[in-house]
Amino acid sequence: MRELFAACAEAHPNIALIKYWGNRDHRLNLPANNSISFNLEGLLTRTLVVFDSQLNRDRLIINGRERFRDPLKRVQRILAWVREDSGIYWNAHVISVNNFPEGVGIASSASAFAALALAASKAAGLHLDERNLSRLARIGSGSAARSVPDGFVEWRSGTGDHDSYAFTLFPPEYWDLWDCVAVVSTEPKPLGSQEGHLLAETSPIQWARVTDAPRRLDWCRKALKERDFESLAEVVELDSHLLHAVMQTSSPPMFYWEPTSVALMHQVRRWRKQGWNVCYTLDAGPNVHVICTSEVVQRLEHELQNFPGVLQVLTARVGKGARPLPLETCQDLLRQGGLSLSGVSRRGT
Ligand code: PMV
């Protein structure tokens, strides 16, 4: 008889205020330094995992399209851990959708692996606590560890696999900050973060970035605690500059900034001089994340939408962590996988 064990979950991507770049252990994604981020409420990945006793290989469907090779291999790393822990060795259907457009340079790996870790572990009957879920998500993509807990989050590098996980520094409502992401290019990236972490060590200034990280982390925690935007702005921009300095001085160099990215950085600093609570940070791509407080968000969104070279603006406030969903709300995903609610064992509710 065919048996199906299913669970569904959702998670948000996050924006790092203090960045993760470079690993001590590439297989386990043990990072070179702690990092701090907040979850982006408006943006969402929803993932369904169904272990199927009669399936002859793992299947991965993202945004309605079946994926093979690298994306499937990364998903299988999470499934392998879950199988080992649960003793359920069946193949799985993994069906995932994002509510934000693919290929606009908004990394979906953090939300994807956080949602996958939760759905896969629940489907296999495991009840991982937040810490162990964060560790599992980390195996898929380091920054995914930070999409598991709520709100403002710190991922501690730890001493090994057992203590490298993320935890909440402050809940989402602690400070009403927003991220307006100015999308400036939809070109595929020449090098992704997976390759980037491998190259970090080739930059002569990675050691300086990592050695100074405890100071920036303290500074950032204090600015968050005191809700001191001016101080937060300084450390967030400094940390983003250090990340890009390392990228630009790696071999081969990674240069992600486009003319519009640079123009936006100048404009954000001018707005700050005029008294707006705004600052910028950039990840492994040319899009500019403009962080702001709630009283400027509408004006900022409007200005960014009309800024020459900006294709689109995505706006998100501070969000919660990964959470399970009732299977009834994931029927569209079941349908995409050619499955239905009948015959499915609900492990995730
Ligand atoms: O989790 P990864 O491997 O996609 O790395 C994320 C790297 C940055 O986005 C550039 C920085 C960060 O801390 O999110």
CSV table of C-alpha atoms and ligand atoms in Angstrom, one decimal:
chain,number,residue,atom,x,y,z
A,1,MET,CA,0.0,0.0,0.0
A,2,ARG,CA,1.2,3.5,-0.9
A,3,GLU,CA,2.0,5.6,2.2
A,4,LEU,CA,2.4,9.4,2.1
A,5,PHE,CA,3.8,11.5,5.0
A,6,ALA,CA,3.4,15.2,4.4
A,7,ALA,CA,3.9,18.6,6.0
A,8,CYS,CA,3.9,22.2,4.8
A,9,ALA,CA,5.7,25.3,6.1
A,10,GLU,CA,6.5,28.9,5.2
A,11,ALA,CA,9.4,31.3,5.9
A,12,HIS,CA,10.7,34.7,5.0
A,13,PRO,CA,14.0,35.7,3.5
A,14,ASN,CA,16.1,38.0,5.7
A,15,ILE,CA,18.4,41.0,5.2
A,16,ALA,CA,21.8,41.0,7.0
A,17,LEU,CA,22.8,44.1,8.9
A,18,ILE,CA,26.1,42.4,9.8
A,19,LYS,CA,27.0,40.1,7.0
A,20,TYR,CA,28.0,36.4,6.7
A,21,TRP,CA,30.8,35.9,4.2
A,22,GLY,CA,33.3,33.0,4.2
A,23,ASN,CA,33.2,29.7,6.1
A,24,ARG,CA,35.4,27.8,8.5
A,25,ASP,CA,33.8,24.6,7.2
A,26,HIS,CA,32.2,24.7,3.8
A,27,ARG,CA,30.4,21.4,4.1
A,28,LEU,CA,28.6,22.4,7.3
A,29,ASN,CA,28.4,26.1,6.5
A,30,LEU,CA,30.1,27.0,9.7
A,31,PRO,CA,30.7,30.8,9.2
A,32,ALA,CA,33.8,32.9,9.7
A,33,ASN,CA,31.9,35.3,11.9
A,34,ASN,CA,28.6,35.9,13.6
A,35,SER,CA,25.9,37.8,11.7
A,36,ILE,CA,22.8,39.8,12.5
A,37,SER,CA,19.7,40.2,10.3
A,38,PHE,CA,15.9,40.7,10.3
A,39,ASN,CA,13.3,38.7,8.5
A,40,LEU,CA,11.4,40.3,5.6
A,41,GLU,CA,7.7,39.9,6.3
A,42,GLY,CA,6.3,40.8,2.8
A,43,LEU,CA,8.3,38.2,1.0
A,44,LEU,CA,7.5,34.5,1.5
A,45,THR,CA,8.5,30.9,0.5
A,46,ARG,CA,5.9,28.2,1.0
A,47,THR,CA,7.1,24.6,0.8
A,48,LEU,CA,5.4,21.2,0.9
A,49,VAL,CA,7.3,18.0,1.5
A,50,VAL,CA,5.7,14.6,1.0
A,51,PHE,CA,7.7,11.4,1.7
A,52,ASP,CA,6.2,8.8,-0.6
A,53,SER,CA,6.7,5.0,-0.1
A,54,GLN,CA,6.3,4.4,-3.9
A,55,LEU,CA,8.3,7.2,-5.4
A,56,ASN,CA,11.4,6.1,-7.2
A,57,ARG,CA,13.4,9.3,-7.0
A,58,ASP,CA,13.3,12.7,-5.2
A,59,ARG,CA,11.3,15.3,-7.1
A,60,LEU,CA,11.8,19.1,-6.7
A,61,ILE,CA,9.3,21.6,-8.2
A,62,ILE,CA,10.0,25.3,-7.7
A,63,ASN,CA,7.5,27.9,-8.9
A,64,GLY,CA,5.8,25.3,-11.0
A,65,ARG,CA,8.9,24.0,-12.8
A,66,GLU,CA,10.7,20.8,-12.0
A,67,ARG,CA,14.4,21.3,-11.1
A,68,PHE,CA,17.4,18.9,-11.4
A,69,ARG,CA,21.1,18.9,-10.8
A,70,ASP,CA,22.4,21.6,-8.3
A,71,PRO,CA,19.2,22.8,-6.8
A,72,LEU,CA,18.0,19.2,-6.3
A,73,LYS,CA,21.4,18.2,-4.8
A,74,ARG,CA,21.2,21.0,-2.2
A,75,VAL,CA,17.7,19.9,-1.3
A,76,GLN,CA,18.8,16.3,-1.0
A,77,ARG,CA,21.5,17.4,1.6
A,78,ILE,CA,18.6,18.4,3.9
A,79,LEU,CA,16.6,15.3,3.1
A,80,ALA,CA,19.6,13.1,3.9
A,81,TRP,CA,19.9,14.6,7.4
A,82,VAL,CA,16.2,14.2,8.0
A,83,ARG,CA,16.2,10.6,6.7
A,84,GLU,CA,19.2,9.8,9.0
A,85,ASP,CA,17.5,11.3,12.0
A,86,SER,CA,14.0,9.8,11.4
A,87,GLY,CA,14.8,6.5,9.8
A,88,ILE,CA,12.3,7.3,7.0
A,89,TYR,CA,14.3,6.5,3.8
A,90,TRP,CA,11.5,7.0,1.2
A,91,ASN,CA,11.9,9.5,-1.7
A,92,ALA,CA,10.2,12.8,-1.4
A,93,HIS,CA,8.2,15.3,-3.4
A,94,VAL,CA,9.4,18.8,-2.6
A,95,ILE,CA,7.1,21.5,-4.0
A,96,SER,CA,7.9,25.2,-3.3
A,97,VAL,CA,6.6,28.6,-4.4
A,98,ASN,CA,7.8,32.1,-3.7
A,99,ASN,CA,5.6,35.2,-3.7
A,100,PHE,CA,8.4,37.3,-5.0
A,101,PRO,CA,9.7,37.2,-8.6
A,102,GLU,CA,12.5,34.8,-9.4
A,103,GLY,CA,15.6,36.3,-11.0
A,104,VAL,CA,15.3,39.8,-9.5
A,105,GLY,CA,18.3,39.1,-7.3
A,106,ILE,CA,16.3,38.7,-4.0
A,107,ALA,CA,18.0,35.6,-2.6
A,108,SER,CA,15.3,33.0,-2.0
A,109,SER,CA,17.7,30.4,-0.5
A,110,ALA,CA,17.3,31.6,3.1
A,111,SER,CA,13.5,31.4,3.0
A,112,ALA,CA,13.6,28.2,0.9
A,113,PHE,CA,15.9,26.2,3.2
A,114,ALA,CA,14.2,27.5,6.4
A,115,ALA,CA,10.8,26.4,5.0
A,116,LEU,CA,12.3,23.1,3.7
A,117,ALA,CA,14.0,22.2,7.0
A,118,LEU,CA,10.7,22.7,8.9
A,119,ALA,CA,8.5,20.9,6.3
A,120,ALA,CA,10.9,18.0,5.8
A,121,SER,CA,11.5,17.4,9.5
A,122,LYS,CA,7.8,17.6,10.3
A,123,ALA,CA,6.8,15.3,7.4
A,124,ALA,CA,9.3,12.7,8.8
A,125,GLY,CA,7.7,13.0,12.2
A,126,LEU,CA,10.6,14.9,13.8
A,127,HIS,CA,9.9,17.7,16.3
A,128,LEU,CA,13.0,19.8,16.2
A,129,ASP,CA,13.2,22.8,18.5
A,130,GLU,CA,14.2,26.2,17.0
A,131,ARG,CA,17.9,25.7,17.6
A,132,ASN,CA,18.0,22.3,15.8
A,133,LEU,CA,15.8,23.6,13.0
A,134,SER,CA,18.2,26.5,12.5
A,135,ARG,CA,21.1,24.1,12.4
A,136,LEU,CA,19.4,22.0,9.8
A,137,ALA,CA,18.5,25.0,7.6
A,138,ARG,CA,22.1,26.1,7.8
A,139,ILE,CA,23.2,23.0,6.0
A,140,GLY,CA,21.2,24.1,2.9
A,141,SER,CA,22.4,27.8,3.0
A,142,GLY,CA,24.1,29.6,5.8
A,143,SER,CA,21.8,32.6,5.9
A,144,ALA,CA,18.8,30.2,6.1
A,145,ALA,CA,19.7,29.6,9.7
A,146,ARG,CA,18.6,33.2,10.4
A,147,SER,CA,15.2,32.8,8.8
A,148,VAL,CA,14.1,30.2,11.4
A,149,PRO,CA,13.7,32.4,14.5
A,150,ASP,CA,11.4,35.5,14.7
A,151,GLY,CA,12.3,39.1,14.2
A,152,PHE,CA,15.8,40.5,14.7
A,153,VAL,CA,18.2,37.6,14.7
A,154,GLU,CA,21.8,36.7,15.5
A,155,TRP,CA,23.5,33.6,14.0
A,156,ARG,CA,26.4,32.7,16.2
A,157,SER,CA,29.3,31.1,14.4
A,158,GLY,CA,29.8,28.6,17.3
A,159,THR,CA,32.6,26.2,17.8
A,160,GLY,CA,31.1,23.4,15.7
A,161,ASP,CA,27.9,22.0,14.1
A,162,HIS,CA,26.2,21.6,17.5
A,163,ASP,CA,26.3,25.3,18.5
A,164,SER,CA,26.2,27.2,15.2
A,165,TYR,CA,22.6,28.4,15.1
A,166,ALA,CA,20.5,31.5,15.1
A,167,PHE,CA,18.3,33.0,17.8
A,168,THR,CA,16.0,36.0,18.3
A,169,LEU,CA,17.7,39.2,19.6
A,170,PHE,CA,14.5,41.2,19.6
A,171,PRO,CA,10.9,40.3,18.5
A,172,PRO,CA,9.6,41.9,15.2
A,173,GLU,CA,7.5,44.5,17.0
A,174,TYR,CA,10.6,45.8,19.0
A,175,TRP,CA,11.4,48.3,16.3
A,176,ASP,CA,9.2,49.1,13.3
A,177,LEU,CA,12.0,49.0,10.7
A,178,TRP,CA,11.4,48.4,7.0
A,179,ASP,CA,13.5,47.3,4.0
A,180,CYS,CA,12.7,48.8,0.6
A,181,VAL,CA,14.6,46.7,-1.9
A,182,ALA,CA,15.4,48.7,-5.0
A,183,VAL,CA,15.8,46.2,-7.8
A,184,VAL,CA,18.3,47.5,-10.4
A,185,SER,CA,19.0,44.5,-12.5
A,186,THR,CA,17.4,41.2,-13.4
A,187,GLU,CA,20.6,39.8,-15.1
A,188,PRO,CA,21.7,36.5,-13.7
A,189,LYS,CA,24.7,36.9,-11.2
A,190,PRO,CA,28.1,35.9,-12.6
A,191,LEU,CA,29.0,34.2,-9.3
A,192,GLY,CA,26.6,33.2,-6.5
A,193,SER,CA,27.2,33.3,-2.7
A,194,GLN,CA,28.2,29.6,-2.7
A,195,GLU,CA,31.2,30.3,-4.9
A,196,GLY,CA,31.7,33.6,-3.0
A,197,HIS,CA,32.2,31.9,0.4
A,198,LEU,CA,34.9,29.7,-1.1
A,199,LEU,CA,36.7,32.8,-2.5
A,200,ALA,CA,36.5,35.0,0.6
A,201,GLU,CA,39.9,33.6,1.9
A,202,THR,CA,41.6,34.8,-1.2
A,203,SER,CA,41.0,38.4,-0.3
A,204,PRO,CA,43.9,40.0,1.8
A,205,ILE,CA,41.3,41.9,3.8
A,206,GLN,CA,39.0,39.1,4.8
A,207,TRP,CA,41.0,38.7,8.0
A,208,ALA,CA,40.5,42.3,8.8
A,209,ARG,CA,36.8,42.1,8.2
A,210,VAL,CA,36.5,39.0,10.4
A,211,THR,CA,38.8,40.3,13.2
A,212,ASP,CA,36.8,43.5,13.5
A,213,ALA,CA,33.5,41.6,13.4
A,214,PRO,CA,33.0,41.4,17.2
A,215,ARG,CA,33.2,45.2,17.4
A,216,ARG,CA,30.6,45.7,14.7
A,217,LEU,CA,28.4,43.1,16.2
A,218,ASP,CA,28.4,44.8,19.6
A,219,TRP,CA,27.8,48.1,17.9
A,220,CYS,CA,24.8,46.7,16.0
A,221,ARG,CA,23.3,45.0,19.0
A,222,LYS,CA,23.5,48.2,21.0
A,223,ALA,CA,22.0,50.3,18.2
A,224,LEU,CA,19.1,47.9,17.9
A,225,LYS,CA,18.6,47.7,21.7
A,226,GLU,CA,18.6,51.5,22.0
A,227,ARG,CA,16.6,52.0,18.7
A,228,ASP,CA,19.4,54.4,17.7
A,229,PHE,CA,19.0,54.7,13.9
A,230,GLU,CA,21.9,57.1,13.3
A,231,SER,CA,24.3,54.6,15.0
A,232,LEU,CA,22.7,51.6,13.2
A,233,ALA,CA,23.0,53.4,9.8
A,234,GLU,CA,26.8,53.9,10.4
A,235,VAL,CA,27.5,50.3,11.2
A,236,VAL,CA,25.2,48.8,8.6
A,237,GLU,CA,26.9,50.8,5.8
A,238,LEU,CA,30.4,50.1,7.1
A,239,ASP,CA,29.7,46.4,7.2
A,240,SER,CA,28.3,46.4,3.7
A,241,HIS,CA,31.3,48.3,2.4
A,242,LEU,CA,33.6,45.8,4.1
A,243,LEU,CA,31.7,42.9,2.5
A,244,HIS,CA,32.1,44.4,-0.9
A,245,ALA,CA,35.7,45.4,-0.3
A,246,VAL,CA,36.4,41.6,0.3
A,247,MET,CA,34.4,40.6,-2.8
A,248,GLN,CA,36.2,43.2,-4.9
A,249,THR,CA,39.7,42.1,-3.7
A,250,SER,CA,39.1,38.3,-4.0
A,251,SER,CA,40.7,36.2,-6.8
A,252,PRO,CA,38.9,36.4,-9.2
A,253,PRO,CA,37.3,39.6,-8.0
A,254,MET,CA,33.5,39.8,-7.7
A,255,PHE,CA,32.1,43.2,-8.6
A,256,TYR,CA,28.4,43.4,-8.0
A,257,TRP,CA,27.7,47.2,-8.1
A,258,GLU,CA,26.0,48.7,-11.1
A,259,PRO,CA,26.0,52.5,-11.8
A,260,THR,CA,22.4,52.7,-10.4
A,261,SER,CA,23.6,50.9,-7.2
A,262,VAL,CA,26.3,53.6,-6.6
A,263,ALA,CA,23.9,56.5,-7.5
A,264,LEU,CA,21.5,55.1,-4.9
A,265,MET,CA,24.1,54.8,-2.2
A,266,HIS,CA,25.0,58.5,-2.7
A,267,GLN,CA,21.3,59.5,-2.7
A,268,VAL,CA,20.6,57.5,0.5
A,269,ARG,CA,23.4,59.4,2.3
A,270,ARG,CA,22.1,62.7,1.0
A,271,TRP,CA,18.6,61.8,2.3
A,272,ARG,CA,20.1,60.9,5.7
A,273,LYS,CA,21.9,64.3,5.8
A,274,GLN,CA,18.5,65.9,5.3
A,275,GLY,CA,17.2,64.1,8.4
A,276,TRP,CA,15.6,61.0,6.9
A,277,ASN,CA,16.1,57.7,8.8
A,278,VAL,CA,17.5,55.7,5.9
A,279,CYS,CA,20.6,53.6,5.3
A,280,TYR,CA,21.7,51.1,2.7
A,281,THR,CA,23.1,47.6,2.5
A,282,LEU,CA,24.0,45.3,-0.5
A,283,ASP,CA,24.3,41.5,-0.6
A,284,ALA,CA,25.8,39.5,-3.4
A,285,GLY,CA,24.1,41.5,-6.2
A,286,PRO,CA,23.5,45.0,-7.4
A,287,ASN,CA,20.1,45.6,-5.7
A,288,VAL,CA,20.1,48.2,-2.9
A,289,HIS,CA,18.3,47.4,0.3
A,290,VAL,CA,17.3,50.7,1.8
A,291,ILE,CA,16.5,50.2,5.5
A,292,CYS,CA,14.3,52.9,7.1
A,293,THR,CA,11.9,53.7,10.0
A,294,SER,CA,8.1,53.6,9.5
A,295,GLU,CA,7.6,57.4,9.2
A,296,VAL,CA,9.7,57.6,6.0
A,297,VAL,CA,8.7,54.3,4.3
A,298,GLN,CA,6.0,55.7,2.0
A,299,ARG,CA,8.0,58.7,0.9
A,300,LEU,CA,11.0,56.5,0.4
A,301,GLU,CA,9.1,53.9,-1.6
A,302,HIS,CA,7.8,56.6,-3.9
A,303,GLU,CA,11.2,58.2,-4.4
A,304,LEU,CA,12.8,54.8,-5.2
A,305,GLN,CA,10.1,53.9,-7.7
A,306,ASN,CA,10.9,57.1,-9.6
A,307,PHE,CA,14.7,56.8,-9.3
A,308,PRO,CA,16.3,56.4,-12.7
A,309,GLY,CA,17.4,52.8,-13.3
A,310,VAL,CA,15.2,51.3,-10.6
A,311,LEU,CA,13.1,48.6,-12.1
A,312,GLN,CA,11.0,47.6,-9.1
A,313,VAL,CA,10.7,48.2,-5.4
A,314,LEU,CA,9.8,45.5,-2.9
A,315,THR,CA,8.9,46.6,0.6
A,316,ALA,CA,8.9,44.5,3.8
A,317,ARG,CA,8.8,45.2,7.5
A,318,VAL,CA,10.3,43.0,10.2
A,319,GLY,CA,8.8,39.5,10.1
A,320,LYS,CA,8.4,36.3,12.0
A,321,GLY,CA,10.4,33.1,11.6
A,322,ALA,CA,9.6,29.8,9.9
A,323,ARG,CA,6.2,28.3,10.8
A,324,PRO,CA,4.2,25.1,10.0
A,325,LEU,CA,1.0,25.5,7.9
A,326,PRO,CA,-2.1,23.2,7.9
A,327,LEU,CA,-2.0,21.0,4.8
A,328,GLU,CA,-5.4,22.4,3.8
A,329,THR,CA,-3.8,25.7,3.0
A,330,CYS,CA,-1.2,24.0,0.7
A,331,GLN,CA,-3.7,22.2,-1.6
A,332,ASP,CA,-2.3,24.2,-4.6
A,333,LEU,CA,1.1,22.7,-3.9
A,334,LEU,CA,-0.3,19.2,-3.5
A,335,ARG,CA,-2.0,19.6,-6.9
A,336,GLN,CA,1.2,20.8,-8.5
A,337,GLY,CA,2.8,17.5,-7.4
A,338,GLY,CA,-0.2,15.5,-8.7
A,339,LEU,CA,-1.2,14.6,-5.1
A,340,SER,CA,-4.4,15.2,-3.1
A,341,LEU,CA,-5.3,15.4,0.6
A,342,SER,CA,-6.8,11.9,0.7
A,343,GLY,CA,-4.4,9.3,1.7
A,344,VAL,CA,-1.8,11.7,3.1
A,345,SER,CA,-0.7,11.3,6.7
A,346,ARG,CA,-0.7,14.8,8.3
A,347,ARG,CA,2.5,15.1,10.3
A,348,GLY,CA,2.8,18.8,10.2
A,349,THR,CA,-0.4,20.0,11.9
B,1,PMV,O1,23.4,31.9,2.8
B,1,PMV,P1,24.2,32.3,1.5
B,1,PMV,O2,25.2,31.3,1.2
B,1,PMV,O3,23.3,32.7,0.4
B,1,PMV,O4,25.1,33.6,1.9
B,1,PMV,C1,24.5,34.9,2.1
B,1,PMV,C2,25.6,36.0,1.9
B,1,PMV,C3,25.1,37.4,1.9
B,1,PMV,O5,23.8,37.5,1.5
B,1,PMV,C4,26.0,38.2,1.0
B,1,PMV,C5,25.3,38.0,3.3
B,1,PMV,C6,24.3,37.6,4.4
B,1,PMV,O6,24.8,37.5,5.6
B,1,PMV,O7,23.1,37.3,4.1
